[in-house]
Amino acid sequence: MDFLNKITISEISHVSIVNFKAGEKSGMVSRPWHGIAFSLGGELVYIHNNVTIPLKNNHIVYLPKESTYDIRCIHGGNFAVINFQVAQDIATQHFKTTESTTIEIIRRVFFTMNNVFLRGFVQHRAEILSYTYKIFSLIADYELQSISHILSHAIEYIDQNLQNPQLSNSSIANLLNISEVYLRKLFANTFSVSVKKYIIDKRIEKAKALMMESTLTITDISERCGYSNVYYFSRSFKEKTGLTPTEYSKQNRIF
């Protein structure tokens, strides 16, 4: 939810603590505001376009303006909701969900903000906006840190396993306990390349270094770079460099 750090709030419509009982159902048609919701001690689910979005424990959910959805309470409790309008369109029109280890801090800020809101938004507008931006920053900053942590582990794993022909989206995603779809999205958004292309680029860079600094055969180099087929390695290498491995080795060997 890094988009929360980029918006300008024009109005805080509601700051509410909503109570649901287990089994209770509700819903919204064409939601008139943007919203952020998180649990203060219960569990419920939003159902939008036949997709279930959980709200429990340390989950935080963005509720898009003009969305229509159903709500079903799993475990009764209280839930925090901040409804707001923005000065510019938000890029996403979809539900967003994240988890945060800073949820207790977010809850404390919310309780303070809610008390101020009850005293009157007009009189305390600047203070309420300040608390809202603080909450948004806590949500967005944690997600960015989480993404950075995932990517650093992914890159480290790739670097240490370039020689493994089984290195793949699936093996990396399983190691990080994330979906392949999310892994591909992170690489595309951060590096503007697919995971597969990133691995190929790293393997070719490793091969170039080995050709310059060793006397290994092309077959040995291809195996050390994770290619089980020397022909496929040679073709991939030429696509990237414009030279065959033999041509590159002759032109760039430094001893």
PDB file of C-alpha atoms in Angstrom:
ATOM      1  CA  MET A   1       0.000   0.000   0.000  1.00  0.00           C
ATOM      2  CA  ASP A   2       2.840   2.416  -0.786  1.00  0.00           C
ATOM      3  CA  PHE A   3       0.272   4.588  -2.635  1.00  0.00           C
ATOM      4  CA  LEU A   4      -0.881   5.809   0.800  1.00  0.00           C
ATOM      5  CA  ASN A   5       2.348   7.824   1.048  1.00  0.00           C
ATOM      6  CA  LYS A   6       1.524   9.613  -2.211  1.00  0.00           C
ATOM      7  CA  ILE A   7      -2.048  10.827  -1.693  1.00  0.00           C
ATOM      8  CA  THR A   8      -3.356  14.194  -0.529  1.00  0.00           C
ATOM      9  CA  ILE A   9      -6.338  13.873   1.798  1.00  0.00           C
ATOM     10  CA  SER A  10      -9.064  16.440   1.150  1.00  0.00           C
ATOM     11  CA  GLU A  11     -11.509  15.275   3.820  1.00  0.00           C
ATOM     12  CA  ILE A  12     -11.822  12.803   6.677  1.00  0.00           C
ATOM     13  CA  SER A  13     -15.419  11.615   6.395  1.00  0.00           C
ATOM     14  CA  HIS A  14     -15.567   9.240   9.359  1.00  0.00           C
ATOM     15  CA  VAL A  15     -13.328   7.855  12.067  1.00  0.00           C
ATOM     16  CA  SER A  16     -15.264   4.982  13.608  1.00  0.00           C
ATOM     17  CA  ILE A  17     -15.063   1.958  15.853  1.00  0.00           C
ATOM     18  CA  VAL A  18     -17.603  -0.524  14.475  1.00  0.00           C
ATOM     19  CA  ASN A  19     -18.799  -3.526  16.466  1.00  0.00           C
ATOM     20  CA  PHE A  20     -19.819  -6.771  14.779  1.00  0.00           C
ATOM     21  CA  LYS A  21     -21.219  -9.881  16.405  1.00  0.00           C
ATOM     22  CA  ALA A  22     -20.185 -13.343  15.215  1.00  0.00           C
ATOM     23  CA  GLY A  23     -22.316 -14.374  12.243  1.00  0.00           C
ATOM     24  CA  GLU A  24     -23.543 -10.836  11.595  1.00  0.00           C
ATOM     25  CA  LYS A  25     -23.719  -9.768   7.953  1.00  0.00           C
ATOM     26  CA  SER A  26     -23.588  -6.359   6.348  1.00  0.00           C
ATOM     27  CA  GLY A  27     -22.443  -4.738   3.138  1.00  0.00           C
ATOM     28  CA  MET A  28     -21.959  -1.624   1.078  1.00  0.00           C
ATOM     29  CA  VAL A  29     -23.214  -0.525  -2.335  1.00  0.00           C
ATOM     30  CA  SER A  30     -21.125   1.960  -4.324  1.00  0.00           C
ATOM     31  CA  ARG A  31     -18.984   3.061  -1.387  1.00  0.00           C
ATOM     32  CA  PRO A  32     -18.936   6.902  -1.262  1.00  0.00           C
ATOM     33  CA  TRP A  33     -15.421   7.192   0.263  1.00  0.00           C
ATOM     34  CA  HIS A  34     -12.019   5.581   0.264  1.00  0.00           C
ATOM     35  CA  GLY A  35     -11.385   3.635   3.448  1.00  0.00           C
ATOM     36  CA  ILE A  36      -8.826   1.885   5.606  1.00  0.00           C
ATOM     37  CA  ALA A  37      -9.982  -0.814   8.031  1.00  0.00           C
ATOM     38  CA  PHE A  38      -8.227  -3.000  10.603  1.00  0.00           C
ATOM     39  CA  SER A  39      -9.227  -5.227  13.483  1.00  0.00           C
ATOM     40  CA  LEU A  40      -9.265  -4.115  17.108  1.00  0.00           C
ATOM     41  CA  GLY A  41     -10.065  -7.619  18.310  1.00  0.00           C
ATOM     42  CA  GLY A  42     -12.355  -9.501  15.929  1.00  0.00           C
ATOM     43  CA  GLU A  43     -12.320 -11.190  12.549  1.00  0.00           C
ATOM     44  CA  LEU A  44     -14.440 -10.587   9.478  1.00  0.00           C
ATOM     45  CA  VAL A  45     -14.254 -11.022   5.733  1.00  0.00           C
ATOM     46  CA  TYR A  46     -15.131  -8.741   2.835  1.00  0.00           C
ATOM     47  CA  ILE A  47     -16.579 -10.466  -0.219  1.00  0.00           C
ATOM     48  CA  HIS A  48     -16.046  -8.530  -3.452  1.00  0.00           C
ATOM     49  CA  ASN A  49     -16.580 -10.014  -6.926  1.00  0.00           C
ATOM     50  CA  ASN A  50     -16.601 -13.494  -5.356  1.00  0.00           C
ATOM     51  CA  VAL A  51     -13.185 -12.851  -3.791  1.00  0.00           C
ATOM     52  CA  THR A  52     -12.828 -13.125  -0.012  1.00  0.00           C
ATOM     53  CA  ILE A  53     -10.597 -10.562   1.724  1.00  0.00           C
ATOM     54  CA  PRO A  54      -9.844 -11.356   5.401  1.00  0.00           C
ATOM     55  CA  LEU A  55      -9.609  -8.743   8.139  1.00  0.00           C
ATOM     56  CA  LYS A  56      -8.094 -10.154  11.313  1.00  0.00           C
ATOM     57  CA  ASN A  57      -5.154  -9.852  13.712  1.00  0.00           C
ATOM     58  CA  ASN A  58      -2.545  -7.655  11.995  1.00  0.00           C
ATOM     59  CA  HIS A  59      -4.319  -7.371   8.617  1.00  0.00           C
ATOM     60  CA  ILE A  60      -5.084  -3.958   7.128  1.00  0.00           C
ATOM     61  CA  VAL A  61      -7.495  -3.558   4.215  1.00  0.00           C
ATOM     62  CA  TYR A  62      -7.911  -0.683   1.779  1.00  0.00           C
ATOM     63  CA  LEU A  63     -11.556  -0.255   0.746  1.00  0.00           C
ATOM     64  CA  PRO A  64     -11.797   1.434  -2.671  1.00  0.00           C
ATOM     65  CA  LYS A  65     -14.260   4.209  -3.355  1.00  0.00           C
ATOM     66  CA  GLU A  66     -17.361   3.176  -5.356  1.00  0.00           C
ATOM     67  CA  SER A  67     -16.831  -0.511  -4.518  1.00  0.00           C
ATOM     68  CA  THR A  68     -19.721  -2.823  -3.659  1.00  0.00           C
ATOM     69  CA  TYR A  69     -19.173  -5.706  -1.268  1.00  0.00           C
ATOM     70  CA  ASP A  70     -20.614  -7.922   1.453  1.00  0.00           C
ATOM     71  CA  ILE A  71     -19.282  -8.294   4.992  1.00  0.00           C
ATOM     72  CA  ARG A  72     -19.483 -11.410   7.136  1.00  0.00           C
ATOM     73  CA  CYS A  73     -18.241 -11.477  10.730  1.00  0.00           C
ATOM     74  CA  ILE A  74     -16.346 -14.635  11.731  1.00  0.00           C
ATOM     75  CA  HIS A  75     -15.425 -13.685  15.304  1.00  0.00           C
ATOM     76  CA  GLY A  76     -17.183 -10.816  17.029  1.00  0.00           C
ATOM     77  CA  GLY A  77     -15.258  -7.723  18.022  1.00  0.00           C
ATOM     78  CA  ASN A  78     -14.455  -4.122  17.193  1.00  0.00           C
ATOM     79  CA  PHE A  79     -13.010  -2.826  13.948  1.00  0.00           C
ATOM     80  CA  ALA A  80     -11.412   0.501  13.126  1.00  0.00           C
ATOM     81  CA  VAL A  81     -12.487   2.353   9.980  1.00  0.00           C
ATOM     82  CA  ILE A  82     -11.137   5.590   8.534  1.00  0.00           C
ATOM     83  CA  ASN A  83     -13.162   6.947   5.607  1.00  0.00           C
ATOM     84  CA  PHE A  84     -11.607   9.721   3.547  1.00  0.00           C
ATOM     85  CA  GLN A  85     -11.644  11.651   0.285  1.00  0.00           C
ATOM     86  CA  VAL A  86      -8.570  12.573  -1.736  1.00  0.00           C
ATOM     87  CA  ALA A  87      -7.590  15.545  -3.855  1.00  0.00           C
ATOM     88  CA  GLN A  88      -6.520  13.328  -6.751  1.00  0.00           C
ATOM     89  CA  ASP A  89      -7.525   9.906  -8.034  1.00  0.00           C
ATOM     90  CA  ILE A  90      -5.913   6.892  -6.395  1.00  0.00           C
ATOM     91  CA  ALA A  91      -4.217   4.713  -8.988  1.00  0.00           C
ATOM     92  CA  THR A  92      -5.799   1.491  -7.745  1.00  0.00           C
ATOM     93  CA  GLN A  93      -9.506   0.704  -7.797  1.00  0.00           C
ATOM     94  CA  HIS A  94      -9.070  -2.689  -6.177  1.00  0.00           C
ATOM     95  CA  PHE A  95      -9.151  -3.937  -2.614  1.00  0.00           C
ATOM     96  CA  LYS A  96      -5.666  -4.054  -1.127  1.00  0.00           C
ATOM     97  CA  THR A  97      -4.595  -5.994   1.921  1.00  0.00           C
ATOM     98  CA  THR A  98      -1.362  -6.152   3.870  1.00  0.00           C
ATOM     99  CA  GLU A  99      -0.063  -7.357   7.192  1.00  0.00           C
ATOM    100  CA  SER A 100       1.920  -5.205   9.573  1.00  0.00           C
ATOM    101  CA  THR A 101       3.999  -5.923  12.661  1.00  0.00           C
ATOM    102  CA  THR A 102       3.432  -2.270  13.605  1.00  0.00           C
ATOM    103  CA  ILE A 103      -0.313  -2.847  14.055  1.00  0.00           C
ATOM    104  CA  GLU A 104      -0.183  -2.106  17.807  1.00  0.00           C
ATOM    105  CA  ILE A 105       1.370   1.297  17.115  1.00  0.00           C
ATOM    106  CA  ILE A 106      -1.246   1.926  14.421  1.00  0.00           C
ATOM    107  CA  ARG A 107      -4.008   1.039  16.893  1.00  0.00           C
ATOM    108  CA  ARG A 108      -2.640   3.418  19.529  1.00  0.00           C
ATOM    109  CA  VAL A 109      -2.466   6.269  17.024  1.00  0.00           C
ATOM    110  CA  PHE A 110      -6.003   5.428  15.898  1.00  0.00           C
ATOM    111  CA  PHE A 111      -7.455   5.516  19.434  1.00  0.00           C
ATOM    112  CA  THR A 112      -5.909   8.952  20.000  1.00  0.00           C
ATOM    113  CA  MET A 113      -7.183  10.135  16.619  1.00  0.00           C
ATOM    114  CA  ASN A 114     -10.677   8.784  17.310  1.00  0.00           C
ATOM    115  CA  ASN A 115     -10.875  10.686  20.608  1.00  0.00           C
ATOM    116  CA  VAL A 116      -9.912  13.913  18.848  1.00  0.00           C
ATOM    117  CA  PHE A 117     -12.415  13.256  16.023  1.00  0.00           C
ATOM    118  CA  LEU A 118     -15.229  12.854  18.570  1.00  0.00           C
ATOM    119  CA  ARG A 119     -14.478  16.358  19.821  1.00  0.00           C
ATOM    120  CA  GLY A 120     -15.166  17.744  16.331  1.00  0.00           C
ATOM    121  CA  PHE A 121     -13.440  17.461  12.953  1.00  0.00           C
ATOM    122  CA  VAL A 122     -13.765  21.121  12.024  1.00  0.00           C
ATOM    123  CA  GLN A 123     -12.129  22.355  15.225  1.00  0.00           C
ATOM    124  CA  HIS A 124      -9.348  19.754  15.107  1.00  0.00           C
ATOM    125  CA  ARG A 125      -8.928  19.207  11.361  1.00  0.00           C
ATOM    126  CA  ALA A 126      -5.138  19.698  11.243  1.00  0.00           C
ATOM    127  CA  GLU A 127      -4.554  17.356  14.184  1.00  0.00           C
ATOM    128  CA  ILE A 128      -6.796  14.635  12.729  1.00  0.00           C
ATOM    129  CA  LEU A 129      -5.121  14.888   9.324  1.00  0.00           C
ATOM    130  CA  SER A 130      -1.743  14.592  11.036  1.00  0.00           C
ATOM    131  CA  TYR A 131      -2.788  11.354  12.765  1.00  0.00           C
ATOM    132  CA  THR A 132      -4.194   9.989   9.509  1.00  0.00           C
ATOM    133  CA  TYR A 133      -0.973  10.653   7.613  1.00  0.00           C
ATOM    134  CA  LYS A 134       0.940   9.034  10.478  1.00  0.00           C
ATOM    135  CA  ILE A 135      -1.159   5.861  10.179  1.00  0.00           C
ATOM    136  CA  PHE A 136      -0.804   5.812   6.378  1.00  0.00           C
ATOM    137  CA  SER A 137       2.965   6.243   6.702  1.00  0.00           C
ATOM    138  CA  LEU A 138       3.230   3.364   9.188  1.00  0.00           C
ATOM    139  CA  ILE A 139       1.290   1.112   6.809  1.00  0.00           C
ATOM    140  CA  ALA A 140       3.194   2.083   3.648  1.00  0.00           C
ATOM    141  CA  ASP A 141       6.673   2.141   5.216  1.00  0.00           C
ATOM    142  CA  TYR A 142       6.267  -1.317   6.707  1.00  0.00           C
ATOM    143  CA  GLU A 143       5.165  -2.745   3.371  1.00  0.00           C
ATOM    144  CA  LEU A 144       8.166  -1.185   1.609  1.00  0.00           C
ATOM    145  CA  GLN A 145      10.505  -2.635   4.238  1.00  0.00           C
ATOM    146  CA  SER A 146       8.851  -6.021   3.805  1.00  0.00           C
ATOM    147  CA  ILE A 147       9.299  -5.875   0.019  1.00  0.00           C
ATOM    148  CA  SER A 148      12.947  -4.882   0.432  1.00  0.00           C
ATOM    149  CA  HIS A 149      13.482  -7.806   2.807  1.00  0.00           C
ATOM    150  CA  ILE A 150      11.899 -10.280   0.377  1.00  0.00           C
ATOM    151  CA  LEU A 151      13.879  -9.008  -2.607  1.00  0.00           C
ATOM    152  CA  SER A 152      17.199  -9.034  -0.747  1.00  0.00           C
ATOM    153  CA  HIS A 153      16.658 -12.689   0.188  1.00  0.00           C
ATOM    154  CA  ALA A 154      15.568 -13.538  -3.369  1.00  0.00           C
ATOM    155  CA  ILE A 155      18.670 -11.929  -4.888  1.00  0.00           C
ATOM    156  CA  GLU A 156      20.968 -13.601  -2.355  1.00  0.00           C
ATOM    157  CA  TYR A 157      19.410 -16.989  -3.081  1.00  0.00           C
ATOM    158  CA  ILE A 158      19.727 -16.483  -6.840  1.00  0.00           C
ATOM    159  CA  ASP A 159      23.398 -15.450  -6.549  1.00  0.00           C
ATOM    160  CA  GLN A 160      24.185 -18.515  -4.436  1.00  0.00           C
ATOM    161  CA  ASN A 161      22.359 -20.953  -6.728  1.00  0.00           C
ATOM    162  CA  LEU A 162      23.175 -19.826 -10.268  1.00  0.00           C
ATOM    163  CA  GLN A 163      24.879 -23.194 -10.837  1.00  0.00           C
ATOM    164  CA  ASN A 164      21.655 -25.058 -10.046  1.00  0.00           C
ATOM    165  CA  PRO A 165      19.693 -25.935 -13.217  1.00  0.00           C
ATOM    166  CA  GLN A 166      16.564 -26.285 -11.039  1.00  0.00           C
ATOM    167  CA  LEU A 167      16.664 -22.620  -9.994  1.00  0.00           C
ATOM    168  CA  SER A 168      13.224 -21.275 -10.906  1.00  0.00           C
ATOM    169  CA  ASN A 169      10.338 -19.017  -9.932  1.00  0.00           C
ATOM    170  CA  SER A 170       8.842 -21.921  -8.035  1.00  0.00           C
ATOM    171  CA  SER A 171      11.930 -22.733  -5.961  1.00  0.00           C
ATOM    172  CA  ILE A 172      12.496 -19.072  -5.076  1.00  0.00           C
ATOM    173  CA  ALA A 173       8.853 -18.452  -4.162  1.00  0.00           C
ATOM    174  CA  ASN A 174       8.751 -21.589  -2.010  1.00  0.00           C
ATOM    175  CA  LEU A 175      11.870 -20.501  -0.133  1.00  0.00           C
ATOM    176  CA  LEU A 176      10.373 -17.069   0.580  1.00  0.00           C
ATOM    177  CA  ASN A 177       6.910 -18.469   1.354  1.00  0.00           C
ATOM    178  CA  ILE A 178       5.220 -16.228  -1.214  1.00  0.00           C
ATOM    179  CA  SER A 179       3.294 -16.971  -4.402  1.00  0.00           C
ATOM    180  CA  GLU A 180       4.985 -17.075  -7.804  1.00  0.00           C
ATOM    181  CA  VAL A 181       2.582 -14.362  -8.977  1.00  0.00           C
ATOM    182  CA  TYR A 182       3.694 -12.026  -6.164  1.00  0.00           C
ATOM    183  CA  LEU A 183       7.372 -12.822  -6.844  1.00  0.00           C
ATOM    184  CA  ARG A 184       6.994 -11.955 -10.526  1.00  0.00           C
ATOM    185  CA  LYS A 185       5.160  -8.748  -9.611  1.00  0.00           C
ATOM    186  CA  LEU A 186       7.935  -7.648  -7.219  1.00  0.00           C
ATOM    187  CA  PHE A 187      10.660  -8.182  -9.834  1.00  0.00           C
ATOM    188  CA  ALA A 188       8.659  -6.460 -12.574  1.00  0.00           C
ATOM    189  CA  ASN A 189       7.868  -3.436 -10.379  1.00  0.00           C
ATOM    190  CA  THR A 190      11.370  -3.134  -8.900  1.00  0.00           C
ATOM    191  CA  PHE A 191      13.738  -4.220 -11.682  1.00  0.00           C
ATOM    192  CA  SER A 192      11.459  -3.937 -14.758  1.00  0.00           C
ATOM    193  CA  VAL A 193      12.412  -7.494 -15.749  1.00  0.00           C
ATOM    194  CA  SER A 194      10.982 -10.951 -15.194  1.00  0.00           C
ATOM    195  CA  VAL A 195      12.573 -13.320 -12.678  1.00  0.00           C
ATOM    196  CA  LYS A 196      13.611 -15.589 -15.551  1.00  0.00           C
ATOM    197  CA  LYS A 197      15.375 -12.764 -17.410  1.00  0.00           C
ATOM    198  CA  TYR A 198      17.072 -11.616 -14.206  1.00  0.00           C
ATOM    199  CA  ILE A 199      18.470 -15.137 -13.656  1.00  0.00           C
ATOM    200  CA  ILE A 200      19.644 -15.406 -17.273  1.00  0.00           C
ATOM    201  CA  ASP A 201      21.374 -12.013 -17.071  1.00  0.00           C
ATOM    202  CA  LYS A 202      23.153 -13.034 -13.843  1.00  0.00           C
ATOM    203  CA  ARG A 203      24.235 -16.363 -15.375  1.00  0.00           C
ATOM    204  CA  ILE A 204      25.632 -14.670 -18.461  1.00  0.00           C
ATOM    205  CA  GLU A 205      27.539 -12.162 -16.302  1.00  0.00           C
ATOM    206  CA  LYS A 206      29.009 -15.042 -14.295  1.00  0.00           C
ATOM    207  CA  ALA A 207      29.948 -16.862 -17.515  1.00  0.00           C
ATOM    208  CA  LYS A 208      31.706 -13.767 -18.883  1.00  0.00           C
ATOM    209  CA  ALA A 209      33.730 -13.439 -15.687  1.00  0.00           C
ATOM    210  CA  LEU A 210      34.762 -17.111 -15.791  1.00  0.00           C
ATOM    211  CA  MET A 211      35.816 -16.791 -19.442  1.00  0.00           C
ATOM    212  CA  MET A 212      38.001 -13.796 -18.631  1.00  0.00           C
ATOM    213  CA  GLU A 213      39.559 -15.156 -15.439  1.00  0.00           C
ATOM    214  CA  SER A 214      39.855 -18.959 -15.843  1.00  0.00           C
ATOM    215  CA  THR A 215      40.956 -21.699 -18.207  1.00  0.00           C
ATOM    216  CA  LEU A 216      37.733 -23.676 -17.854  1.00  0.00           C
ATOM    217  CA  THR A 217      36.205 -25.179 -20.977  1.00  0.00           C
ATOM    218  CA  ILE A 218      32.955 -23.800 -22.363  1.00  0.00           C
ATOM    219  CA  THR A 219      31.190 -26.952 -21.177  1.00  0.00           C
ATOM    220  CA  ASP A 220      32.524 -26.529 -17.634  1.00  0.00           C
ATOM    221  CA  ILE A 221      31.499 -22.862 -17.608  1.00  0.00           C
ATOM    222  CA  SER A 222      28.009 -23.657 -18.843  1.00  0.00           C
ATOM    223  CA  GLU A 223      27.588 -26.203 -16.032  1.00  0.00           C
ATOM    224  CA  ARG A 224      28.863 -23.765 -13.401  1.00  0.00           C
ATOM    225  CA  CYS A 225      26.295 -21.255 -14.627  1.00  0.00           C
ATOM    226  CA  GLY A 226      23.359 -23.635 -14.321  1.00  0.00           C
ATOM    227  CA  TYR A 227      23.051 -24.847 -17.919  1.00  0.00           C
ATOM    228  CA  SER A 228      22.708 -28.588 -18.350  1.00  0.00           C
ATOM    229  CA  ASN A 229      22.883 -28.190 -22.139  1.00  0.00           C
ATOM    230  CA  VAL A 230      25.953 -26.474 -23.613  1.00  0.00           C
ATOM    231  CA  TYR A 231      24.124 -25.784 -26.877  1.00  0.00           C
ATOM    232  CA  TYR A 232      21.372 -23.875 -25.044  1.00  0.00           C
ATOM    233  CA  PHE A 233      24.029 -22.000 -23.085  1.00  0.00           C
ATOM    234  CA  SER A 234      25.869 -20.986 -26.287  1.00  0.00           C
ATOM    235  CA  ARG A 235      22.657 -19.795 -27.915  1.00  0.00           C
ATOM    236  CA  SER A 236      21.617 -17.827 -24.816  1.00  0.00           C
ATOM    237  CA  PHE A 237      25.093 -16.309 -24.511  1.00  0.00           C
ATOM    238  CA  LYS A 238      25.132 -15.120 -28.125  1.00  0.00           C
ATOM    239  CA  GLU A 239      21.645 -13.618 -27.795  1.00  0.00           C
ATOM    240  CA  LYS A 240      22.898 -11.503 -24.876  1.00  0.00           C
ATOM    241  CA  THR A 241      26.382 -10.548 -26.089  1.00  0.00           C
ATOM    242  CA  GLY A 242      26.326 -10.893 -29.887  1.00  0.00           C
ATOM    243  CA  LEU A 243      29.286 -13.311 -29.639  1.00  0.00           C
ATOM    244  CA  THR A 244      29.610 -17.040 -29.190  1.00  0.00           C
ATOM    245  CA  PRO A 245      31.259 -18.135 -25.932  1.00  0.00           C
ATOM    246  CA  THR A 246      34.417 -19.107 -27.830  1.00  0.00           C
ATOM    247  CA  GLU A 247      34.594 -15.717 -29.588  1.00  0.00           C
ATOM    248  CA  TYR A 248      34.053 -13.836 -26.333  1.00  0.00           C
ATOM    249  CA  SER A 249      36.669 -15.917 -24.525  1.00  0.00           C
ATOM    250  CA  LYS A 250      39.320 -15.292 -27.190  1.00  0.00           C
ATOM    251  CA  GLN A 251      38.682 -11.545 -27.217  1.00  0.00           C
ATOM    252  CA  ASN A 252      38.463 -10.979 -23.465  1.00  0.00           C
ATOM    253  CA  ARG A 253      40.681 -13.491 -21.641  1.00  0.00           C
ATOM    254  CA  ILE A 254      43.029 -11.461 -19.447  1.00  0.00           C
ATOM    255  CA  PHE A 255      45.928 -13.912 -19.146  1.00  0.00           C
TER     256      PHE A 255
END
